[in-house]
Tab-separated table of C-alpha atoms and ligand atoms in Angstrom:
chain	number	residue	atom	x	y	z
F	1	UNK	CA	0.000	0.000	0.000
F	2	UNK	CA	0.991	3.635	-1.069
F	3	UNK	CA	2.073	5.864	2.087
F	4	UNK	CA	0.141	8.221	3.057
F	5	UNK	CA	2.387	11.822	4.098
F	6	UNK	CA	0.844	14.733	5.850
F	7	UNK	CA	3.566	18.071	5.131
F	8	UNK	CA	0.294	20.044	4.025
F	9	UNK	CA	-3.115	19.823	5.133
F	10	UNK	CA	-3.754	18.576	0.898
F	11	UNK	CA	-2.013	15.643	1.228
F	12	UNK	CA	-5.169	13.977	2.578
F	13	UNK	CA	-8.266	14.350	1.556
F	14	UNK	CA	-11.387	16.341	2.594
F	15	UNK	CA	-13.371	13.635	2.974
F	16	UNK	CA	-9.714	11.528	5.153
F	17	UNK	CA	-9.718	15.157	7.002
F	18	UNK	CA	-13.252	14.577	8.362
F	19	UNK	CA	-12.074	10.944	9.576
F	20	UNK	CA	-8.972	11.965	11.469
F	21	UNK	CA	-11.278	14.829	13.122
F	22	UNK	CA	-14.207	12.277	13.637
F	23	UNK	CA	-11.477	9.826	14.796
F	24	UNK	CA	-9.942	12.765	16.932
F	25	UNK	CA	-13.322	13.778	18.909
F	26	UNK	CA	-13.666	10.038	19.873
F	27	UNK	CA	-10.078	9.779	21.247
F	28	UNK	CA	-10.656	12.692	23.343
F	29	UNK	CA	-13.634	11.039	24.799
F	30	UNK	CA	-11.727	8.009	25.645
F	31	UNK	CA	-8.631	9.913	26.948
F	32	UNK	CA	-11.416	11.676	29.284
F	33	UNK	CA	-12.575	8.965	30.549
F	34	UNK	CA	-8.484	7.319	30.713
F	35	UNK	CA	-9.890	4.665	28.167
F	36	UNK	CA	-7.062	3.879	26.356
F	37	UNK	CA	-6.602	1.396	22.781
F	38	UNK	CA	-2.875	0.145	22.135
F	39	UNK	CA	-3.844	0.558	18.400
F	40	UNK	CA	-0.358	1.283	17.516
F	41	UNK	CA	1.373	-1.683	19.502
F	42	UNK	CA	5.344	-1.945	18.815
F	43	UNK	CA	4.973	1.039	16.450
F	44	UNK	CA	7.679	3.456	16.740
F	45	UNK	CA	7.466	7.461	15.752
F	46	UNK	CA	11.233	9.282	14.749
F	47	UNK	CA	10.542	12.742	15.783
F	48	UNK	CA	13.347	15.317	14.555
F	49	UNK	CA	13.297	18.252	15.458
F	50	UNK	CA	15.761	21.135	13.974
F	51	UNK	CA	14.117	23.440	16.287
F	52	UNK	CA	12.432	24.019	19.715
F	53	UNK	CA	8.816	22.516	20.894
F	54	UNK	CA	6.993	21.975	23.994
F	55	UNK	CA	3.796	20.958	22.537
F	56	UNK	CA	4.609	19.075	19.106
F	57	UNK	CA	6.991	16.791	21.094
F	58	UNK	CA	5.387	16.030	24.343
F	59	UNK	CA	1.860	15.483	21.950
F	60	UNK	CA	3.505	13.384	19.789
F	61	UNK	CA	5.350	11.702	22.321
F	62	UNK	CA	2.851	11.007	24.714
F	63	UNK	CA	-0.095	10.144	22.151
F	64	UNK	CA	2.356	7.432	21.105
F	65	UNK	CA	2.624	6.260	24.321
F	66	UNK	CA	-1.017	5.883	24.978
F	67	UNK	CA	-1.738	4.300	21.881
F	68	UNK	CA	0.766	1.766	22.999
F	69	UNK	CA	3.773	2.506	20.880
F	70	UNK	CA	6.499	4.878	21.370
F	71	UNK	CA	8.300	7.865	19.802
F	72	UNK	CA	12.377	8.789	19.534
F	73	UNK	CA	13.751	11.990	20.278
F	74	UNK	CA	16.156	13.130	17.610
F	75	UNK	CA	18.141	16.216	17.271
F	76	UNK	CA	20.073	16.941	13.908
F	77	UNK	CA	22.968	17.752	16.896
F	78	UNK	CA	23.552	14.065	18.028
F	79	UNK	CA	22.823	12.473	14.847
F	80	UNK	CA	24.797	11.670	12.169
F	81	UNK	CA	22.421	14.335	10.199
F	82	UNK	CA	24.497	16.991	12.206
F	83	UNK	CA	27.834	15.751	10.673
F	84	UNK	CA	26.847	15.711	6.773
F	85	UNK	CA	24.924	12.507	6.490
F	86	UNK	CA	22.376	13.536	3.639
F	87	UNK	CA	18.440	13.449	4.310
F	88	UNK	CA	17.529	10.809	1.605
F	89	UNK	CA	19.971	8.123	3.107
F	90	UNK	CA	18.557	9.064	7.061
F	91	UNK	CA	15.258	8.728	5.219
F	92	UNK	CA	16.074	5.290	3.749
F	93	UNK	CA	17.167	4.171	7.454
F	94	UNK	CA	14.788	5.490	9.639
F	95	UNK	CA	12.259	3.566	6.521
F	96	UNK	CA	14.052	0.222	7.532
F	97	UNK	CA	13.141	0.749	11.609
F	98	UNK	CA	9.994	3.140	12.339
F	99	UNK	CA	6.444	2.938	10.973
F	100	UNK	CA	6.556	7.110	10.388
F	101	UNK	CA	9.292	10.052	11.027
F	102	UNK	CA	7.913	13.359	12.545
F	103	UNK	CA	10.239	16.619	11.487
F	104	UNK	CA	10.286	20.016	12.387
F	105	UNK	CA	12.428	21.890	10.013
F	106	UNK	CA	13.469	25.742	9.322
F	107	UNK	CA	13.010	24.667	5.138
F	108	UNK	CA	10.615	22.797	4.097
F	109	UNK	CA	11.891	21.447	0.804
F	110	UNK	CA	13.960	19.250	3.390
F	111	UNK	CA	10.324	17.587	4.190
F	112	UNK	CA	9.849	17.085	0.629
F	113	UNK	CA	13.259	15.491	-0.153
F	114	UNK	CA	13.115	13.403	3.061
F	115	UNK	CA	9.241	12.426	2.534
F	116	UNK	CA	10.601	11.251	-1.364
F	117	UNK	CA	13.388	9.061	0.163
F	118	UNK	CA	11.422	7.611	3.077
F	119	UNK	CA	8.951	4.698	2.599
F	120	UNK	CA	7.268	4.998	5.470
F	121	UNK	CA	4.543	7.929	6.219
F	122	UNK	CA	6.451	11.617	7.097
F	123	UNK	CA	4.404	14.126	8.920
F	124	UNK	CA	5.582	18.602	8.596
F	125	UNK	CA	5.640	18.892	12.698
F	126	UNK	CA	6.004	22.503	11.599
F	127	UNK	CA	8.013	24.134	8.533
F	128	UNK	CA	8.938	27.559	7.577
F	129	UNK	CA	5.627	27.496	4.930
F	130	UNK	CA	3.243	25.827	7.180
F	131	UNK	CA	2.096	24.315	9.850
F	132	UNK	CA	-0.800	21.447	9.341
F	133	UNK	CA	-0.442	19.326	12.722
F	134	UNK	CA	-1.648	22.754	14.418
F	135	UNK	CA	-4.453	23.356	12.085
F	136	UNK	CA	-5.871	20.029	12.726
F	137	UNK	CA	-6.054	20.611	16.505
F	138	UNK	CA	-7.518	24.089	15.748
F	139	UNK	CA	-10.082	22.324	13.404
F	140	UNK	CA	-11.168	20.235	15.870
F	141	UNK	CA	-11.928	23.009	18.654
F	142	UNK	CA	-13.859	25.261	16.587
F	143	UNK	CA	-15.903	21.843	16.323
F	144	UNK	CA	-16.113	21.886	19.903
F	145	UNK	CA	-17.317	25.164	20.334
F	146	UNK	CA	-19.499	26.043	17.208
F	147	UNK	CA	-20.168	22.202	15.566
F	148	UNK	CA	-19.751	22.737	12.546
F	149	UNK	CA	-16.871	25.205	10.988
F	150	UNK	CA	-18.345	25.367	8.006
F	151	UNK	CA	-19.253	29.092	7.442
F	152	UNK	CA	-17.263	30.698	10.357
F	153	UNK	CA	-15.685	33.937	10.089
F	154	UNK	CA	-12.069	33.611	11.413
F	155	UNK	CA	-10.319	36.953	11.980
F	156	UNK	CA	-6.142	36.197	11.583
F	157	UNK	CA	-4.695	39.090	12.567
F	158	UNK	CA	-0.860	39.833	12.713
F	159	UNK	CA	1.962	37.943	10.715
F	160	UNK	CA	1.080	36.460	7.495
F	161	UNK	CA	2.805	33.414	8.535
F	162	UNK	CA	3.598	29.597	8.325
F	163	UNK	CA	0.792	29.027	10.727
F	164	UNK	CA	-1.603	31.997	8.653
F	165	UNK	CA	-0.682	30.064	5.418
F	166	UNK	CA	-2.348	26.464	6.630
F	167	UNK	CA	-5.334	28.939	8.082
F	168	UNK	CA	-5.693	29.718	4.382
F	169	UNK	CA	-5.316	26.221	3.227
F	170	UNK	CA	-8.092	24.953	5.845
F	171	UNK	CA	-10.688	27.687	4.745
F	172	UNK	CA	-10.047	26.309	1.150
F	173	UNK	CA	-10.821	22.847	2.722
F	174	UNK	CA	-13.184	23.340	5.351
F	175	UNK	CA	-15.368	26.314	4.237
F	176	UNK	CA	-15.062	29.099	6.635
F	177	UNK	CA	-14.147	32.518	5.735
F	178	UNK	CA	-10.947	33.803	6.902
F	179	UNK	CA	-10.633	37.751	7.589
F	180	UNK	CA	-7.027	38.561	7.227
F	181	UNK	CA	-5.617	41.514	8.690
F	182	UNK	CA	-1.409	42.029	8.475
F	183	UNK	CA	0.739	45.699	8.326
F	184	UNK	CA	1.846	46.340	4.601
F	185	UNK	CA	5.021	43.567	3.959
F	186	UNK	CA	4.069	40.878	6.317
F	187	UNK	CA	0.773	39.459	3.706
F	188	UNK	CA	0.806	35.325	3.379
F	189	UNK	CA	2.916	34.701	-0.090
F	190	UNK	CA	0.548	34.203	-3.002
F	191	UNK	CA	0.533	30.511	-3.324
F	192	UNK	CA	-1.158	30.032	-0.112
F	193	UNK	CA	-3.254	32.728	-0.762
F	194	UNK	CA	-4.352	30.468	-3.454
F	195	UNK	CA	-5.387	27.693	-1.176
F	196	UNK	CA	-8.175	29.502	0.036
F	197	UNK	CA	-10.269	28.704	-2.692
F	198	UNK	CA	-11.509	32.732	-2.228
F	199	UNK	CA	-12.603	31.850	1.289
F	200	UNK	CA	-10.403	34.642	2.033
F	201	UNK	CA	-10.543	38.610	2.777
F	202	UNK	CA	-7.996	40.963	3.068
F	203	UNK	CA	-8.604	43.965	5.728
F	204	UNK	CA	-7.167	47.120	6.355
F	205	UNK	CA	-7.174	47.229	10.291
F	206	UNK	CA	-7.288	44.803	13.171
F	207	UNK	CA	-10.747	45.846	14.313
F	208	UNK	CA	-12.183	45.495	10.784
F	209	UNK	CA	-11.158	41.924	11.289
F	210	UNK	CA	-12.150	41.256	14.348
F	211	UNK	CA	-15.947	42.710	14.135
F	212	UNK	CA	-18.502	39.798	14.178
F	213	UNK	CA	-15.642	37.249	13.652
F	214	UNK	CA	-16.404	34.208	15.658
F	215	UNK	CA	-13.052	33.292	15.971
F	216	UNK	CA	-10.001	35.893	16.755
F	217	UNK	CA	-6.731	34.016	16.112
F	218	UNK	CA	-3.184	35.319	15.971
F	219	UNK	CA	0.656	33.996	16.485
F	220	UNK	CA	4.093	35.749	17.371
F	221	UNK	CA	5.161	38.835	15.632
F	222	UNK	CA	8.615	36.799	14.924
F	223	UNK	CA	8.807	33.617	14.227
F	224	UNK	CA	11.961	31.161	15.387
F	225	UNK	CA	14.570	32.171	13.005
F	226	UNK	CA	13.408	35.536	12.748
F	227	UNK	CA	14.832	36.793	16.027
F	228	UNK	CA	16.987	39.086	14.256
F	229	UNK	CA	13.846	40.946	12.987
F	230	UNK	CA	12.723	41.209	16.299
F	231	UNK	CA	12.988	45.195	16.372
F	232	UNK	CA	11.914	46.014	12.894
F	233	UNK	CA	8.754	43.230	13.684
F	234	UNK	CA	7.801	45.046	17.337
F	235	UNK	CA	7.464	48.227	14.769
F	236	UNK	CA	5.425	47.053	12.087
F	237	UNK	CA	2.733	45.306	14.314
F	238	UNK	CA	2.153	48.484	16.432
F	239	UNK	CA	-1.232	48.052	16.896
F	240	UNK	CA	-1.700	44.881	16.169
F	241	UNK	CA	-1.844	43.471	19.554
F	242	UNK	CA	-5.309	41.327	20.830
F	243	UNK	CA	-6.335	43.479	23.319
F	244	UNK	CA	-9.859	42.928	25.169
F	245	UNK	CA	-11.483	45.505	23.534
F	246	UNK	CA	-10.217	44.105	20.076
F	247	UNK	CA	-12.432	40.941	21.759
F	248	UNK	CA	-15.336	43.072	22.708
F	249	UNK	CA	-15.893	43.593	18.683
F	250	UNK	CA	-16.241	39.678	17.918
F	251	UNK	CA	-19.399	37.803	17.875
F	252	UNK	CA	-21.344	37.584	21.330
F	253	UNK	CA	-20.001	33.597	21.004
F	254	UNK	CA	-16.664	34.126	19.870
F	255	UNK	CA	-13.297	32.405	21.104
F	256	UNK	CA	-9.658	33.424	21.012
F	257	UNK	CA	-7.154	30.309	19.359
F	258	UNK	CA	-3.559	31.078	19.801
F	259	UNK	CA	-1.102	28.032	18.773
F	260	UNK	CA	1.366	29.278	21.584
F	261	UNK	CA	4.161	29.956	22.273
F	262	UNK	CA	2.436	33.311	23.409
F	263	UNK	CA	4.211	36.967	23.730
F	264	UNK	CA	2.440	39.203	26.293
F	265	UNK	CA	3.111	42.701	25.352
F	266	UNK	CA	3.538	41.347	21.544
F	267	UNK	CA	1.221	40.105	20.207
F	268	UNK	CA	-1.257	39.768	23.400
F	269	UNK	CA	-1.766	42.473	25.783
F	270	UNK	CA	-0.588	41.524	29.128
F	271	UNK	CA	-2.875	39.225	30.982
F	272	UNK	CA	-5.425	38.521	28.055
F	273	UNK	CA	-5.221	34.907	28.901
F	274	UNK	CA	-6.975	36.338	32.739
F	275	UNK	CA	-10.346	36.700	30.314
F	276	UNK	CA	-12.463	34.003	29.964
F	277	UNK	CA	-12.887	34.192	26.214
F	278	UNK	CA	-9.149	33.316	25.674
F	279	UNK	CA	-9.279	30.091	27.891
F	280	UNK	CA	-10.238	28.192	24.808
F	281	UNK	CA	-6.599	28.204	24.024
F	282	UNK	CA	-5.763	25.801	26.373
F	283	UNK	CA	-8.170	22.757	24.865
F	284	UNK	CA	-6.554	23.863	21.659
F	285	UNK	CA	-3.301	23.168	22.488
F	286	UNK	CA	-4.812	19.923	24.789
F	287	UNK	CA	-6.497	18.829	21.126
F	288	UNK	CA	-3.233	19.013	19.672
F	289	UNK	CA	-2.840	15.463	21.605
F	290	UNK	CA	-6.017	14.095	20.621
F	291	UNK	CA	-5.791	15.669	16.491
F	292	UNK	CA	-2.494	14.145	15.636
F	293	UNK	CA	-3.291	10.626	17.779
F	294	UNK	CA	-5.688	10.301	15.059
F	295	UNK	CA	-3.611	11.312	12.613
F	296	UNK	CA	-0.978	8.863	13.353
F	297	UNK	CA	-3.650	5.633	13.868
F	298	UNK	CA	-4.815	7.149	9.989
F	299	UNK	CA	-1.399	7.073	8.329
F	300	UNK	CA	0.014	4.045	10.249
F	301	UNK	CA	-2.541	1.806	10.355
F	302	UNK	CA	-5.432	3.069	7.866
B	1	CP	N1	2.165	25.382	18.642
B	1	CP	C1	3.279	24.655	18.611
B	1	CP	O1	3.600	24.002	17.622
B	1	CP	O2	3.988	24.702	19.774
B	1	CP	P1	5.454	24.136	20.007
B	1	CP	O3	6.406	25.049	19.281
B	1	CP	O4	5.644	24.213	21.503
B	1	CP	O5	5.534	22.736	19.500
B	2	NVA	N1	5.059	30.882	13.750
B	2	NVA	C1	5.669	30.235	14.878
B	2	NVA	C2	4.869	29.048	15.288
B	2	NVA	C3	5.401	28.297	16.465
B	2	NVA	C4	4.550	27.122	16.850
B	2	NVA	C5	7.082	29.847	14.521
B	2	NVA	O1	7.323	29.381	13.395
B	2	NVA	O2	7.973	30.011	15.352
C-alpha cells in the first residue's frame, strides 16, 4: 500500500480530514474517561526536530505512548544528520526501523526530499511554509465550540505566517471565511493565498477583522529564526496586539485560538489569557494530543 504523508493539510483528503477529526473527537472522549486502545502496539514514531517545541513533542510523544507505541527523540545535533549525512539516506534508514518520522524543520523542501526518500509515512511537525499538525487541533476546537466550521468567520490578525498560510489552506478545505488583517510587507505569499479557494478577505485594520468574527486568532510577531527581525517586527505590528477591547468587537459567542508559544506585550496584551474568552486556548493546544493521535492511527494503520 501507497504511504500516506501529511507536510500540508492537501495531502489527505477532505473527505480523510473529516475521519482523522471524527477519529480525533472520539479519542478525546476516551482519553477523558483514561480509556485507552494500544492501536499502535510496537509502532515506533522518529521525531526530529531542527528546532524548539513543547507541545509538538510532548503530543507526539505522549499520544504514542497511549496508543501503545512509542516515539524517539532526535536532534540533527547528536545524529549523524548533524555531521553531513544527507536526508535521503537518514530517510532510507529510519524507513528500515519506524512505521513514520515526525520533522520540524526551518526549510521545508527538506520535508519534501526526506518524505521522497522515506517509505514509510512523514508528517511537517512545523516548517517555515506551514504548519498542518496545528491546524488540525484548531479544526477540531472550533468543532467543539461552534459544531460545525463550516461558514465561520475567522479573523487572523498579525503575521502572514507559516501558521496563517495552513489557516488559508483549511478555509479552502473546510469552508469558513478567513478575515485577514497584516501591516503592509508581512501578507501570506501568493501561493497560499491560493489555497483559500476565495474563502479569504484581506482587511485594512485589526478591528475590521475582528468585528462579528467568531473566531479571533493570531501567532508571534517573529517567528523562530526571525529573532533578528525582532525590532523592525515590534514596529510594524504596532497596533496589532489582541487586546480585550479588540475581543469586545467579535461575535457575542466568539473564542480566542492562539497556537502558543504566546508573547504578552507582543502580540497579546498583558494578561489577556486572565479573560475568559481566551481560555479556549488551552483545549486547543490539549487537542493538539487528541488531532495528531488520530492522525498517526490514519497514516500508520489506515
Ligand atoms: N504550537 C506549537 O507548535 O507549539 P510548540 O512550538 O511548543 O511545538
Ligand atoms: N510561527 C511560529 C509558530 C510556532 C509554533 C514559529 O514558526 O515560530
Amino acid at each position: 500500500m501507497a504511504k500516506t504523508d501529511f507536510l500540508t493539510i492537501n495531502d489527505l483528503s477532505q473527505p480523510a480530514l473529516f475521519k482523522v477529526l471524527q477519529l480525533a473527537h472520539s479519542l478525546k472522549k476516551d482519553y477523558q474517561a483514561r480509556e485507552f486502545t494500544r492501536s499502535l502496539s510496537q509502532h515506533v514514531l522518529a521525531m526530529i526536530f531542527e528546532k524548539s517545541s513543547t507541545r509538538t513533542r510532548v503530543s507526539f510523544e505522549a499520544g504514542m505512548t497511549q496508543l501503545g507505541g512509542s516515539a524517539i527523540f532526535l536532534s540533527p545535533h547528536d545524529t549523524q544528520l548533524g555531521r553531513g549525512e544527507p536526508l535521503e539516506d537518514t530517510a532510507r534508514v529510519l524507513s528500515e526501523m519506524v512505521s513514520a518520522v515526525l520533522i520540524r524543520t526551518d526549510d521545508h523542501k527538506k520535508l519534501v526530499r526526506f518524505a521522497n526518500a522515506a517509505t514509510i509515512p512523514v508528517i511537517n511537525g512545523l516548517s517555515d511554509s506551514c504548519h498542518p499538525c496545528q491546524l488540525l487541533a484548531d479544526i477540531q476546537t472550533m468543532q467543539d465550540v461552534f459544531g460545525d466550521v463550516q461558514g465561520l468567520k475567522v479573523a487572523w490578525i498579525g503575521d502572514g505566517n507559516n501558521v496563517c498560510h495552513s489557516y488559508l489552506e483549511a478555509a479552502g478545505i473546510f469552508g469558513f471565511e478567513l478575515i485577514i488583517a497584516t501591516p503592509p510587507g508581512y501578507e501570506p505569499a501568493a501561493e497560499w493565498i491560493d489555497q483559500a479557494n476565495g474563502n479569504v478577505v484581506f482587511v485594512d485594520s485589526p478591528q475590521d477583522a475582528a468585528r462579528h468574527a467568531h473566531v479571533i486568532t493570531t501567532d508571534v510577531w517573529a517567528s523562530m529564526g526571525q529573532e533578528d527581525e525582532t525590532d523592525e517586527r515590534l514596529n510594524a505590528f504596532d497596533g496589532y496586539q489582541i487586546t480585550p477591547e479588540l475581543l469586545d468587537l467579535a461575535a457575542d459567542n466568539a473564542c480566542f485560538l492562539h497556537c502558543l508559544p504566546a508573547h504578552e506585550g507582543e502580540e497579546i496584551a498583558p494578561n489577556l489569557f486572565s479573560d475568559p474568552r481566551t481560555h479556549t486556548v488551552w483545549a486547543q493546544a490539549g487537542n493538539r494530543l487528541h488531532a495528531q493521535k488520530a492522525l498517526l492511527e490514519y497514516l500508520i494503520i489506515g
